[in-house]
Short mmCIF file of C-alpha atoms in Angstrom, two decimals:
data_model
loop_
_atom_site.label_atom_id
_atom_site.label_comp_id
_atom_site.label_asym_id
_atom_site.label_seq_id
_atom_site.Cartn_x
_atom_site.Cartn_y
_atom_site.Cartn_z
CA MET A 1 -313.69 -26.64 -155.10
CA SER A 2 -314.15 -22.88 -155.08
CA ASN A 3 -314.98 -21.12 -151.87
CA PRO A 4 -318.51 -19.64 -152.17
CA PHE A 5 -317.52 -16.82 -149.82
CA ARG A 6 -314.23 -16.02 -151.51
CA GLU A 7 -315.52 -13.17 -153.66
CA ASP A 8 -317.10 -11.48 -150.66
CA LEU A 9 -313.94 -11.84 -148.57
CA VAL A 10 -311.65 -10.16 -151.07
CA SER A 11 -314.04 -7.55 -152.42
CA ARG A 12 -313.29 -3.94 -151.65
CA SER A 13 -314.27 -0.59 -153.05
CA ARG A 14 -312.13 0.54 -155.92
CA PRO A 15 -310.21 3.82 -155.61
CA GLN A 16 -311.72 6.50 -157.80
CA PRO A 17 -310.14 9.34 -159.80
CA CYS A 18 -309.92 12.52 -157.76
CA THR A 19 -307.94 15.66 -157.10
CA VAL A 20 -305.71 15.39 -154.05
CA VAL A 21 -305.26 18.81 -152.42
CA ILE A 22 -302.36 18.82 -149.94
CA PHE A 23 -302.30 21.65 -147.41
CA GLY A 24 -298.76 22.33 -146.20
CA ALA A 25 -297.41 21.15 -149.53
CA THR A 26 -293.94 22.66 -149.10
CA GLY A 27 -293.34 20.66 -145.92
CA ASP A 28 -291.28 17.56 -145.29
CA LEU A 29 -294.24 15.17 -145.11
CA THR A 30 -295.38 16.04 -148.62
CA HIS A 31 -291.89 15.73 -150.12
CA ARG A 32 -290.73 12.61 -148.27
CA LYS A 33 -293.93 10.61 -147.88
CA LEU A 34 -297.07 11.77 -149.69
CA VAL A 35 -295.88 12.49 -153.23
CA PRO A 36 -293.45 9.51 -153.28
CA ALA A 37 -296.37 7.33 -152.11
CA LEU A 38 -298.57 8.56 -154.97
CA TYR A 39 -295.68 8.08 -157.40
CA ASN A 40 -295.10 4.50 -156.23
CA LEU A 41 -298.80 3.76 -156.64
CA ALA A 42 -298.43 4.98 -160.23
CA VAL A 43 -295.40 2.72 -160.70
CA ASP A 44 -297.39 -0.29 -159.48
CA GLY A 45 -300.39 0.59 -161.65
CA GLU A 46 -302.56 1.17 -158.55
CA LEU A 47 -303.16 4.91 -158.93
CA PRO A 48 -306.52 5.60 -160.59
CA PRO A 49 -306.18 7.30 -163.98
CA GLY A 50 -306.88 11.00 -163.93
CA VAL A 51 -305.65 11.69 -160.39
CA LYS A 52 -304.42 15.27 -160.00
CA ILE A 53 -302.27 16.62 -157.16
CA LEU A 54 -302.64 20.23 -156.07
CA GLY A 55 -300.21 21.57 -153.47
CA PHE A 56 -301.59 24.36 -151.26
CA ALA A 57 -299.06 26.38 -149.24
CA ARG A 58 -298.07 29.90 -148.27
CA ARG A 59 -294.74 30.21 -150.09
CA ASP A 60 -294.65 31.86 -153.50
CA LYS A 61 -293.75 29.14 -156.02
CA SER A 62 -294.44 28.29 -159.62
CA ASP A 63 -295.61 24.86 -160.72
CA GLU A 64 -292.11 24.16 -162.06
CA GLU A 65 -290.37 25.18 -158.82
CA PHE A 66 -292.73 22.98 -156.81
CA ARG A 67 -292.24 20.02 -159.14
CA SER A 68 -288.46 20.39 -159.08
CA GLY A 69 -288.33 20.13 -155.29
CA LEU A 70 -290.56 17.07 -155.34
CA GLU A 71 -288.41 15.38 -157.96
CA GLU A 72 -285.23 15.97 -155.96
CA LEU A 73 -286.65 14.19 -152.89
CA ASN A 74 -288.36 11.46 -154.91
CA ARG A 75 -284.99 10.44 -156.36
CA LYS A 76 -283.70 9.91 -152.82
CA VAL A 77 -286.62 8.27 -151.02
CA SER A 78 -288.88 6.51 -153.52
CA ARG A 79 -289.38 2.84 -152.65
CA SER A 80 -289.35 1.78 -156.29
CA GLY A 81 -286.54 4.04 -157.48
CA HIS A 82 -286.99 6.94 -159.90
CA ASP A 83 -287.99 6.27 -163.50
CA GLU A 84 -287.42 9.36 -165.68
CA GLU A 85 -290.07 8.51 -168.25
CA LEU A 86 -292.75 7.68 -165.69
CA TRP A 87 -291.93 10.73 -163.58
CA SER A 88 -292.19 13.05 -166.60
CA SER A 89 -295.72 11.76 -167.16
CA PHE A 90 -296.67 11.69 -163.47
CA VAL A 91 -295.42 15.21 -162.73
CA GLN A 92 -297.67 16.78 -165.40
CA ASN A 93 -300.57 16.14 -163.02
CA ILE A 94 -298.97 18.11 -160.16
CA HIS A 95 -299.77 21.80 -159.67
CA TYR A 96 -299.23 24.46 -157.01
CA HIS A 97 -301.67 26.89 -155.40
CA GLN A 98 -300.28 29.72 -153.28
CA SER A 99 -302.39 31.12 -150.44
CA GLU A 100 -302.38 31.83 -146.74
CA PHE A 101 -304.30 29.20 -144.78
CA THR A 102 -306.57 31.92 -143.35
CA ASP A 103 -307.25 33.81 -146.59
CA ALA A 104 -310.85 33.30 -147.76
CA GLU A 105 -309.97 34.65 -151.20
CA GLY A 106 -307.36 31.91 -151.59
CA TYR A 107 -310.01 29.25 -151.03
CA LYS A 108 -312.34 30.86 -153.56
CA ARG A 109 -309.53 30.66 -156.11
CA LEU A 110 -308.97 27.05 -155.04
CA ALA A 111 -312.65 26.26 -155.70
CA GLU A 112 -312.39 27.84 -159.16
CA ARG A 113 -309.26 25.85 -159.93
CA LEU A 114 -310.88 22.60 -158.82
CA ASP A 115 -313.89 23.34 -161.04
CA GLU A 116 -311.51 23.83 -163.95
CA ILE A 117 -309.74 20.51 -163.22
CA ASP A 118 -313.10 18.74 -162.89
CA ARG A 119 -314.23 20.05 -166.29
CA GLU A 120 -311.02 18.80 -167.87
CA ARG A 121 -311.63 15.39 -166.29
CA GLY A 122 -315.17 15.31 -167.63
CA GLY A 123 -317.11 16.73 -164.72
CA LYS A 124 -316.14 14.13 -162.08
CA GLY A 125 -315.57 16.30 -159.02
CA ASN A 126 -314.08 13.97 -156.41
CA HIS A 127 -311.84 15.87 -153.96
CA LEU A 128 -309.49 14.48 -151.31
CA PHE A 129 -308.20 17.20 -148.96
CA TYR A 130 -305.06 16.21 -147.03
CA ILE A 131 -304.27 18.51 -144.07
CA ALA A 132 -300.51 18.17 -143.60
CA SER A 133 -299.97 21.69 -142.25
CA ALA A 134 -298.89 22.70 -138.77
CA PRO A 135 -301.63 21.76 -136.24
CA GLU A 136 -302.44 25.38 -135.39
CA PHE A 137 -303.96 25.78 -138.89
CA PHE A 138 -306.24 22.71 -138.78
CA ASP A 139 -309.30 24.69 -137.61
CA ASP A 140 -308.76 27.48 -140.15
CA ILE A 141 -308.37 25.11 -143.09
CA LEU A 142 -311.48 23.11 -142.20
CA GLU A 143 -313.61 26.22 -141.67
CA GLN A 144 -312.38 27.86 -144.86
CA LEU A 145 -313.10 24.72 -146.90
CA LYS A 146 -316.67 24.79 -145.65
CA ALA A 147 -317.05 28.52 -146.27
CA ALA A 148 -315.85 28.02 -149.86
CA GLY A 149 -318.39 25.24 -150.39
CA LEU A 150 -315.67 22.60 -150.80
CA SER A 151 -316.62 20.31 -147.92
CA LYS A 152 -319.82 19.24 -149.71
CA ALA A 153 -319.58 17.33 -152.98
CA ALA A 154 -321.78 17.64 -156.03
CA GLU A 155 -324.34 14.94 -156.75
CA GLY A 156 -322.65 11.60 -157.48
CA CYS A 157 -319.25 12.81 -156.27
CA TRP A 158 -317.45 12.88 -152.93
CA SER A 159 -315.40 15.25 -150.83
CA ARG A 160 -313.19 13.75 -148.09
CA VAL A 161 -310.62 15.06 -145.65
CA ILE A 162 -307.54 13.38 -144.19
CA VAL A 163 -306.30 14.95 -140.95
CA GLU A 164 -302.70 14.29 -139.92
CA LYS A 165 -301.51 13.77 -136.36
CA PRO A 166 -301.35 15.21 -133.80
CA PHE A 167 -305.13 15.06 -133.48
CA GLY A 168 -305.21 17.29 -130.42
CA THR A 169 -302.75 17.50 -127.55
CA ASP A 170 -305.17 16.31 -124.85
CA LEU A 171 -308.80 15.27 -124.52
CA ALA A 172 -310.16 18.83 -124.56
CA THR A 173 -308.30 19.87 -127.73
CA ALA A 174 -309.18 16.57 -129.44
CA GLN A 175 -312.86 17.09 -128.63
CA HIS A 176 -312.66 20.64 -129.96
CA LEU A 177 -311.02 19.49 -133.21
CA ASN A 178 -313.63 16.75 -133.57
CA GLN A 179 -316.36 19.37 -133.22
CA VAL A 180 -314.75 21.49 -135.95
CA VAL A 181 -314.36 18.48 -138.23
CA ASN A 182 -317.91 17.31 -137.69
CA ARG A 183 -319.45 20.69 -138.50
CA THR A 184 -317.43 20.92 -141.72
CA PHE A 185 -317.28 17.30 -142.99
CA GLU A 186 -319.44 14.28 -142.26
CA GLU A 187 -317.86 11.59 -140.07
CA LYS A 188 -317.98 9.09 -142.95
CA ASP A 189 -315.86 11.51 -145.01
CA THR A 190 -313.32 12.16 -142.22
CA TYR A 191 -310.07 10.15 -142.15
CA ARG A 192 -307.86 10.61 -139.08
CA ILE A 193 -304.60 9.11 -140.23
CA ASP A 194 -302.21 6.95 -138.22
CA HIS A 195 -299.53 5.70 -140.58
CA TYR A 196 -298.68 2.75 -138.30
CA LEU A 197 -302.02 1.19 -139.28
CA GLY A 198 -300.92 1.28 -142.92
CA LYS A 199 -297.91 -0.93 -142.27
CA GLU A 200 -298.37 -4.40 -143.73
CA THR A 201 -297.73 -6.29 -140.49
CA ALA A 202 -300.20 -4.15 -138.56
CA GLN A 203 -302.83 -4.95 -141.20
CA ASN A 204 -301.89 -8.63 -140.95
CA LEU A 205 -302.61 -8.81 -137.21
CA MET A 206 -306.28 -9.67 -137.68
CA VAL A 207 -305.43 -12.32 -140.27
CA LEU A 208 -302.79 -13.83 -137.99
CA ARG A 209 -305.23 -13.96 -135.08
CA PHE A 210 -308.52 -14.91 -136.66
CA ALA A 211 -307.51 -16.95 -139.74
CA ASN A 212 -305.09 -19.37 -138.02
CA ALA A 213 -306.44 -22.17 -135.87
CA ILE A 214 -303.11 -22.57 -134.07
CA PHE A 215 -303.40 -19.06 -132.59
CA GLU A 216 -307.08 -18.12 -132.33
CA PRO A 217 -307.97 -20.53 -129.46
CA LEU A 218 -304.83 -19.54 -127.52
CA TRP A 219 -305.30 -15.76 -127.70
CA ASN A 220 -306.47 -15.22 -124.11
CA SER A 221 -305.41 -15.15 -120.47
CA ARG A 222 -305.46 -18.92 -120.14
CA TYR A 223 -302.47 -19.33 -122.45
CA ILE A 224 -300.80 -15.90 -122.69
CA ASP A 225 -298.60 -14.71 -119.85
CA GLN A 226 -297.78 -11.17 -121.06
CA ILE A 227 -297.61 -9.01 -124.17
CA GLN A 228 -294.96 -6.38 -124.94
CA ILE A 229 -295.05 -3.59 -127.50
CA THR A 230 -291.74 -1.84 -128.13
CA CYS A 231 -290.94 1.16 -130.32
CA SER A 232 -287.25 2.05 -130.17
CA GLU A 233 -285.53 4.82 -132.09
CA ASN A 234 -281.79 5.31 -132.45
CA LEU A 235 -282.08 9.04 -133.10
CA GLY A 236 -282.53 12.06 -130.88
CA MET A 237 -283.57 15.62 -131.75
CA GLU A 238 -281.84 15.90 -135.12
CA GLY A 239 -283.22 18.27 -137.76
CA GLY A 240 -284.47 20.84 -135.28
CA ARG A 241 -287.07 18.42 -133.91
CA GLY A 242 -286.32 19.42 -130.31
CA GLY A 243 -288.67 22.41 -130.42
CA TYR A 244 -291.67 20.20 -131.21
CA TYR A 245 -290.67 17.20 -129.17
CA ASP A 246 -290.00 19.12 -125.96
CA LYS A 247 -293.64 20.23 -126.01
CA ALA A 248 -295.04 16.79 -126.89
CA GLY A 249 -292.91 14.03 -125.34
CA ALA A 250 -292.88 10.29 -125.98
CA LEU A 251 -296.26 9.61 -124.36
CA ARG A 252 -298.27 12.05 -126.48
CA ASP A 253 -296.15 11.76 -129.63
CA MET A 254 -296.20 7.96 -129.93
CA VAL A 255 -298.12 6.10 -127.22
CA GLN A 256 -301.45 7.94 -127.49
CA ASN A 257 -301.80 7.16 -131.17
CA HIS A 258 -299.46 4.60 -132.75
CA LEU A 259 -298.90 2.22 -129.87
CA LEU A 260 -302.43 2.26 -128.43
CA GLN A 261 -303.67 1.54 -131.95
CA LEU A 262 -301.40 -1.52 -132.15
CA LEU A 263 -302.58 -2.56 -128.67
CA SER A 264 -306.20 -2.40 -129.78
CA LEU A 265 -305.50 -4.64 -132.79
CA VAL A 266 -303.71 -7.18 -130.59
CA ALA A 267 -306.41 -7.26 -127.91
CA MET A 268 -309.69 -6.71 -129.81
CA GLU A 269 -312.49 -9.25 -130.08
CA PRO A 270 -313.43 -10.67 -133.51
CA PRO A 271 -315.48 -8.02 -135.36
CA THR A 272 -318.89 -8.93 -136.75
CA ASP A 273 -317.57 -8.19 -140.25
CA LEU A 274 -314.65 -6.49 -141.99
CA SER A 275 -316.43 -3.18 -142.50
CA ALA A 276 -314.72 -0.05 -141.20
CA ASP A 277 -317.13 0.38 -138.30
CA GLY A 278 -317.22 -3.35 -137.56
CA VAL A 279 -313.46 -3.32 -136.93
CA ARG A 280 -313.38 0.06 -135.19
CA ASP A 281 -316.25 -0.86 -132.85
CA GLU A 282 -314.07 -3.61 -131.39
CA LYS A 283 -310.92 -1.50 -131.25
CA VAL A 284 -312.56 1.25 -129.24
CA LYS A 285 -313.88 -1.31 -126.73
CA VAL A 286 -310.27 -2.21 -125.92
CA ILE A 287 -309.32 1.41 -125.24
CA ARG A 288 -312.41 1.87 -123.06
CA SER A 289 -311.47 -1.26 -121.08
CA LEU A 290 -308.02 0.00 -120.10
CA ARG A 291 -307.68 0.24 -116.34
CA GLN A 292 -307.27 3.94 -115.63
CA TRP A 293 -304.12 5.14 -113.90
CA ASP A 294 -306.02 8.12 -112.55
CA THR A 295 -304.03 9.10 -109.46
CA PRO A 296 -300.38 10.11 -109.06
CA GLU A 297 -299.85 6.97 -106.93
CA LYS A 298 -301.15 4.66 -109.69
CA VAL A 299 -299.08 6.49 -112.29
CA ALA A 300 -295.92 6.19 -110.18
CA LYS A 301 -296.52 2.45 -109.79
CA ASN A 302 -297.33 1.69 -113.44
CA VAL A 303 -295.55 4.29 -115.58
CA VAL A 304 -291.86 5.19 -115.92
CA ARG A 305 -290.66 8.34 -117.67
CA ALA A 306 -287.03 9.07 -118.45
CA GLN A 307 -284.56 11.23 -120.34
CA TYR A 308 -281.28 10.08 -121.89
CA THR A 309 -277.91 11.41 -120.80
CA ALA A 310 -274.85 11.75 -123.04
CA GLY A 311 -273.62 8.49 -124.52
CA HIS A 312 -272.86 6.62 -127.75
CA VAL A 313 -275.33 5.36 -130.38
CA ASP A 314 -274.11 3.49 -133.47
CA GLY A 315 -270.58 4.63 -132.72
CA ARG A 316 -271.62 8.29 -132.50
CA SER A 317 -271.19 10.47 -129.44
CA VAL A 318 -274.57 12.04 -128.68
CA PRO A 319 -275.57 14.72 -126.16
CA GLY A 320 -278.05 14.23 -123.35
CA TYR A 321 -281.68 15.17 -123.96
CA ARG A 322 -281.43 18.45 -122.05
CA GLU A 323 -278.36 19.44 -124.10
CA GLU A 324 -280.15 18.91 -127.41
CA ASP A 325 -280.86 21.85 -129.74
CA ARG A 326 -284.15 23.67 -128.91
CA VAL A 327 -284.71 21.65 -125.73
CA ASP A 328 -285.21 23.47 -122.42
CA PRO A 329 -282.10 22.84 -120.22
CA GLU A 330 -284.50 22.22 -117.31
CA SER A 331 -287.00 20.22 -119.35
CA MET A 332 -289.34 17.76 -117.66
CA THR A 333 -290.44 16.22 -120.96
CA GLU A 334 -289.90 12.48 -121.31
CA ALA A 335 -287.83 11.05 -124.19
CA TYR A 336 -288.61 7.52 -122.94
CA VAL A 337 -291.74 6.04 -121.42
CA ALA A 338 -292.68 2.57 -120.23
CA VAL A 339 -296.26 1.72 -119.22
CA ARG A 340 -297.84 -1.33 -117.65
CA LEU A 341 -301.45 -1.63 -118.83
CA MET A 342 -304.27 -3.90 -117.73
CA ILE A 343 -307.29 -4.57 -119.93
CA ASP A 344 -310.31 -5.34 -117.77
CA THR A 345 -312.15 -7.76 -120.06
CA TRP A 346 -313.00 -11.43 -119.76
CA ARG A 347 -310.36 -12.36 -122.36
CA TRP A 348 -307.46 -10.42 -120.82
CA SER A 349 -308.12 -10.45 -117.08
CA GLY A 350 -304.78 -10.64 -115.27
CA VAL A 351 -302.56 -10.36 -118.38
CA PRO A 352 -300.17 -7.38 -118.22
CA PHE A 353 -299.46 -5.44 -121.42
CA TYR A 354 -296.17 -3.53 -121.41
CA ILE A 355 -295.53 -0.62 -123.79
CA ARG A 356 -292.21 1.18 -124.11
CA MET A 357 -291.03 3.90 -126.44
CA GLY A 358 -287.71 5.69 -126.36
CA LYS A 359 -285.26 7.91 -128.20
CA GLN A 360 -281.50 7.23 -128.51
CA LEU A 361 -281.89 3.49 -127.90
CA PRO A 362 -279.45 1.00 -129.51
CA LYS A 363 -281.52 0.32 -132.66
CA LYS A 364 -284.59 1.39 -134.63
CA ALA A 365 -287.34 -1.19 -134.37
CA THR A 366 -291.03 -1.62 -133.60
CA GLU A 367 -292.37 -5.01 -132.57
CA ILE A 368 -295.08 -6.81 -130.65
CA SER A 369 -294.09 -9.89 -128.65
CA VAL A 370 -296.67 -12.34 -127.31
CA HIS A 371 -295.25 -14.44 -124.46
CA PHE A 372 -297.11 -17.70 -123.88
CA LYS A 373 -297.32 -19.41 -120.53
CA ALA A 374 -294.87 -22.24 -119.90
CA PRO A 375 -296.23 -25.80 -120.03
CA PRO A 376 -295.70 -28.19 -117.09
CA CYS A 377 -292.05 -29.17 -117.45
CA VAL A 378 -291.85 -32.13 -115.05
CA LEU A 379 -290.28 -34.25 -117.79
CA PHE A 380 -287.31 -31.92 -118.10
CA ASN A 381 -286.85 -30.60 -114.57
CA ALA A 382 -283.74 -32.74 -114.07
CA LEU A 383 -281.96 -31.20 -117.05
CA PRO A 384 -279.27 -28.59 -116.27
CA GLY A 385 -281.01 -25.22 -116.54
CA GLY A 386 -284.43 -26.77 -117.14
CA VAL A 387 -286.36 -25.62 -120.20
CA PRO A 388 -284.72 -22.53 -121.84
CA GLY A 389 -287.52 -19.98 -122.04
CA GLY A 390 -291.04 -20.28 -123.35
CA ASN A 391 -292.83 -19.79 -126.65
CA VAL A 392 -292.77 -16.22 -127.93
CA LEU A 393 -294.56 -14.95 -131.03
CA VAL A 394 -292.86 -11.81 -132.38
CA ILE A 395 -294.64 -9.53 -134.86
CA ARG A 396 -292.12 -7.12 -136.41
CA ILE A 397 -293.75 -3.89 -137.56
CA GLN A 398 -290.52 -2.22 -138.74
CA PRO A 399 -287.94 -2.16 -140.21
CA ASP A 400 -287.85 -5.85 -141.28
CA GLU A 401 -291.56 -6.63 -141.43
CA GLY A 402 -292.39 -10.21 -140.57
CA ILE A 403 -293.37 -12.74 -137.90
CA SER A 404 -291.31 -15.24 -135.94
CA LEU A 405 -292.16 -17.95 -133.41
CA ARG A 406 -289.70 -19.11 -130.78
CA MET A 407 -290.06 -22.69 -129.59
CA VAL A 408 -287.92 -25.21 -127.75
CA SER A 409 -286.12 -28.01 -129.61
CA LYS A 410 -283.60 -30.75 -128.87
CA ILE A 411 -280.02 -30.13 -129.97
CA PRO A 412 -278.87 -32.94 -132.31
CA GLY A 413 -276.68 -35.46 -130.51
CA THR A 414 -276.74 -38.38 -128.14
CA SER A 415 -277.51 -36.34 -125.02
CA LEU A 416 -280.79 -34.57 -124.25
CA ARG A 417 -280.08 -30.88 -124.46
CA LEU A 418 -282.71 -28.23 -125.18
CA GLU A 419 -282.34 -24.93 -126.99
CA PRO A 420 -284.75 -22.27 -128.27
CA VAL A 421 -285.10 -22.14 -132.06
CA LYS A 422 -286.99 -19.75 -134.31
CA MET A 423 -289.44 -20.16 -137.17
CA ASP A 424 -289.17 -16.96 -139.19
CA PHE A 425 -291.32 -15.34 -141.86
CA HIS A 426 -290.16 -12.27 -143.79
CA TYR A 427 -292.49 -10.42 -146.16
CA SER A 428 -289.71 -9.57 -148.59
CA THR A 429 -288.48 -13.17 -149.01
CA SER A 430 -291.83 -14.96 -148.81
CA PHE A 431 -293.60 -12.76 -151.35
CA GLY A 432 -290.61 -11.75 -153.48
CA LYS A 433 -290.99 -8.03 -152.86
CA GLY A 434 -290.99 -5.52 -150.04
CA SER A 435 -294.18 -4.22 -148.49
CA PRO A 436 -295.72 -1.02 -149.84
CA GLU A 437 -295.15 2.11 -147.78
CA ALA A 438 -297.87 2.79 -145.22
CA TYR A 439 -298.97 6.04 -146.88
CA GLU A 440 -299.50 4.22 -150.19
CA ARG A 441 -302.14 1.94 -148.70
CA LEU A 442 -303.79 4.69 -146.68
CA LEU A 443 -304.07 7.13 -149.58
CA LEU A 444 -305.54 4.40 -151.76
CA ASP A 445 -308.05 3.48 -149.05
CA ALA A 446 -309.15 7.11 -148.71
CA MET A 447 -309.71 7.28 -152.48
CA ALA A 448 -311.79 4.11 -152.18
CA GLY A 449 -313.81 5.36 -149.21
CA ASP A 450 -312.50 2.61 -146.90
CA ALA A 451 -311.93 4.01 -143.38
CA THR A 452 -310.98 0.70 -141.70
CA LEU A 453 -307.36 1.74 -141.11
CA PHE A 454 -308.21 5.24 -139.90
CA ALA A 455 -309.09 6.28 -136.35
CA ARG A 456 -312.70 7.12 -135.52
CA ARG A 457 -313.73 10.04 -133.32
CA ASP A 458 -314.43 7.91 -130.23
CA GLU A 459 -311.13 6.01 -130.57
CA VAL A 460 -309.17 9.25 -130.48
CA GLU A 461 -311.06 10.64 -127.50
CA GLU A 462 -310.86 7.44 -125.44
CA ALA A 463 -307.10 7.23 -126.01
CA TRP A 464 -306.66 10.83 -124.85
CA ARG A 465 -308.84 10.16 -121.80
CA PHE A 466 -306.38 7.45 -120.69
CA ILE A 467 -303.27 9.54 -121.49
CA ASP A 468 -304.54 12.69 -119.77
CA HIS A 469 -304.51 11.02 -116.34
CA ILE A 470 -300.80 10.27 -116.73
CA GLU A 471 -299.95 13.73 -118.05
CA HIS A 472 -301.86 15.32 -115.16
CA ALA A 473 -299.91 13.28 -112.59
CA TRP A 474 -296.62 14.29 -114.21
CA HIS A 475 -297.23 18.00 -114.70
CA GLN A 476 -300.10 19.15 -112.44
CA SER A 477 -300.02 17.09 -109.26
CA ASP A 478 -298.38 18.24 -106.02
CA ASN A 479 -296.21 15.12 -105.84
CA PRO A 480 -295.24 14.18 -109.42
CA PRO A 481 -293.41 10.88 -110.07
CA PRO A 482 -289.65 11.36 -110.62
CA MET A 483 -287.89 11.64 -113.98
CA ALA A 484 -285.53 8.69 -114.43
CA GLU A 485 -282.34 8.75 -116.54
CA PHE A 486 -280.48 6.33 -118.78
CA VAL A 487 -277.30 6.54 -120.84
CA ALA A 488 -277.94 7.07 -124.57
CA GLY A 489 -277.25 3.86 -126.46
CA THR A 490 -278.63 1.60 -123.70
CA TRP A 491 -282.10 0.04 -123.48
CA GLY A 492 -283.61 2.45 -120.99
CA PRO A 493 -283.61 3.16 -117.25
CA LYS A 494 -283.35 0.62 -114.45
CA GLU A 495 -286.78 1.72 -113.26
CA ALA A 496 -288.34 0.33 -116.46
CA ASP A 497 -286.66 -3.04 -115.83
CA ASP A 498 -287.94 -2.99 -112.25
CA LEU A 499 -291.48 -2.37 -113.54
CA LEU A 500 -291.44 -5.81 -115.16
CA LYS A 501 -289.47 -7.52 -112.39
CA GLU A 502 -292.36 -6.83 -110.03
CA ASP A 503 -294.40 -9.25 -112.15
CA GLY A 504 -291.56 -11.75 -112.65
CA HIS A 505 -290.96 -10.60 -116.24
CA GLU A 506 -288.21 -8.88 -118.21
CA TRP A 507 -288.08 -6.91 -121.43
CA ARG A 508 -287.46 -8.92 -124.58
CA ARG A 509 -284.09 -8.07 -126.13
CA LEU A 510 -284.55 -6.81 -129.69
#
């Protein structure tokens, strides 16, 4: 029997033909992520016909020079490989526009070029502006787009803007950028991108929670003991990244956006519907409910910051953080952070959430682990060692996207011996293909006008409000918490282990 609600559940707006204008088009993001994502959408037949790509940057290049650089990177990084015939067709829709980001004349020429493209397409003037430039140009680009009349679409068309991270560096700068965005584009046409939300497993979190009767009734403080979110990287400051990272740090670079977004998906209440605002209304409630670590004493008790010292990662000798290229030798910027969070809601009262993020750790991985409370084990108390651990649900965000559930089972044999076993689900094996890249889904959603997986203004500001208290305690208080250290290639400082030991917990080994 067909489900009468099925059509409504799977319906979504269709992506529409448009011109994608990428600001900062000669940068790494465009070459490694954005254009390969659009190419892979074309490979899969998902890219709307008639989509044009216009790169906007300051360097003097011809269309052919721009295309050649894109092709070189696409051969190396494309998820679906590089098909010569398809690329030769795809690349004909890519063009280059040279201008300074602050030059009003350059935007007038851009408007003329877009009008020309729209006429060729038959008058359909849909424009998707992707700001992938350095953050210091965000204001200029937005203001110049408005001045050139490009932030407002013609009747029956749309004009949207995607803004890359970092969306501000603290609450004040985020509020300022939001003001600039909102006086140039309408909120419904503004897409603040967080590529973690485009990952398949992150999208699957709501389905896992709300579409499975074995989990939905258990997703609360009565049955869950703790939740951990880990993002580990096995790289340091390669590629000249030290100059940026030493100004940002792990807390602002990863926790404020990616990891708090994952936290909100794990902890949110069921939305009233699957509309963009229905989902985002519930996510922002989680961020607002975070207990504030608003004094240096609270920060010292609940947050650990650290830098790595020289060590070995994947068999490589690596320098300490302060010896990295473009890093201040006396830097007080964290390359590792661990935070204990409490969400003051009825559902989560008393359940600690632990977030950690670090550079030069033993492996690259991002996961969420949900640790359930142990059942009464009076039946097995007499067994040597008792019951070996409890039930843990692990949601792997990257690199091997999937979900596993640890449970306790009897070892085959005549004696009663217990051992943890794992039920494992991998996207690639279960569905016969790997997951699309995050930017593929997010670009398609922006073309369709679906903002569900993009951050809203209040989400961004509430996240910065929480982070700013910690940053203030570290850098502006009279008695800042100390900077811990750990050897590169290990899982972080002892202080981070002690943070969990206070609650009778320990970090899950990845």
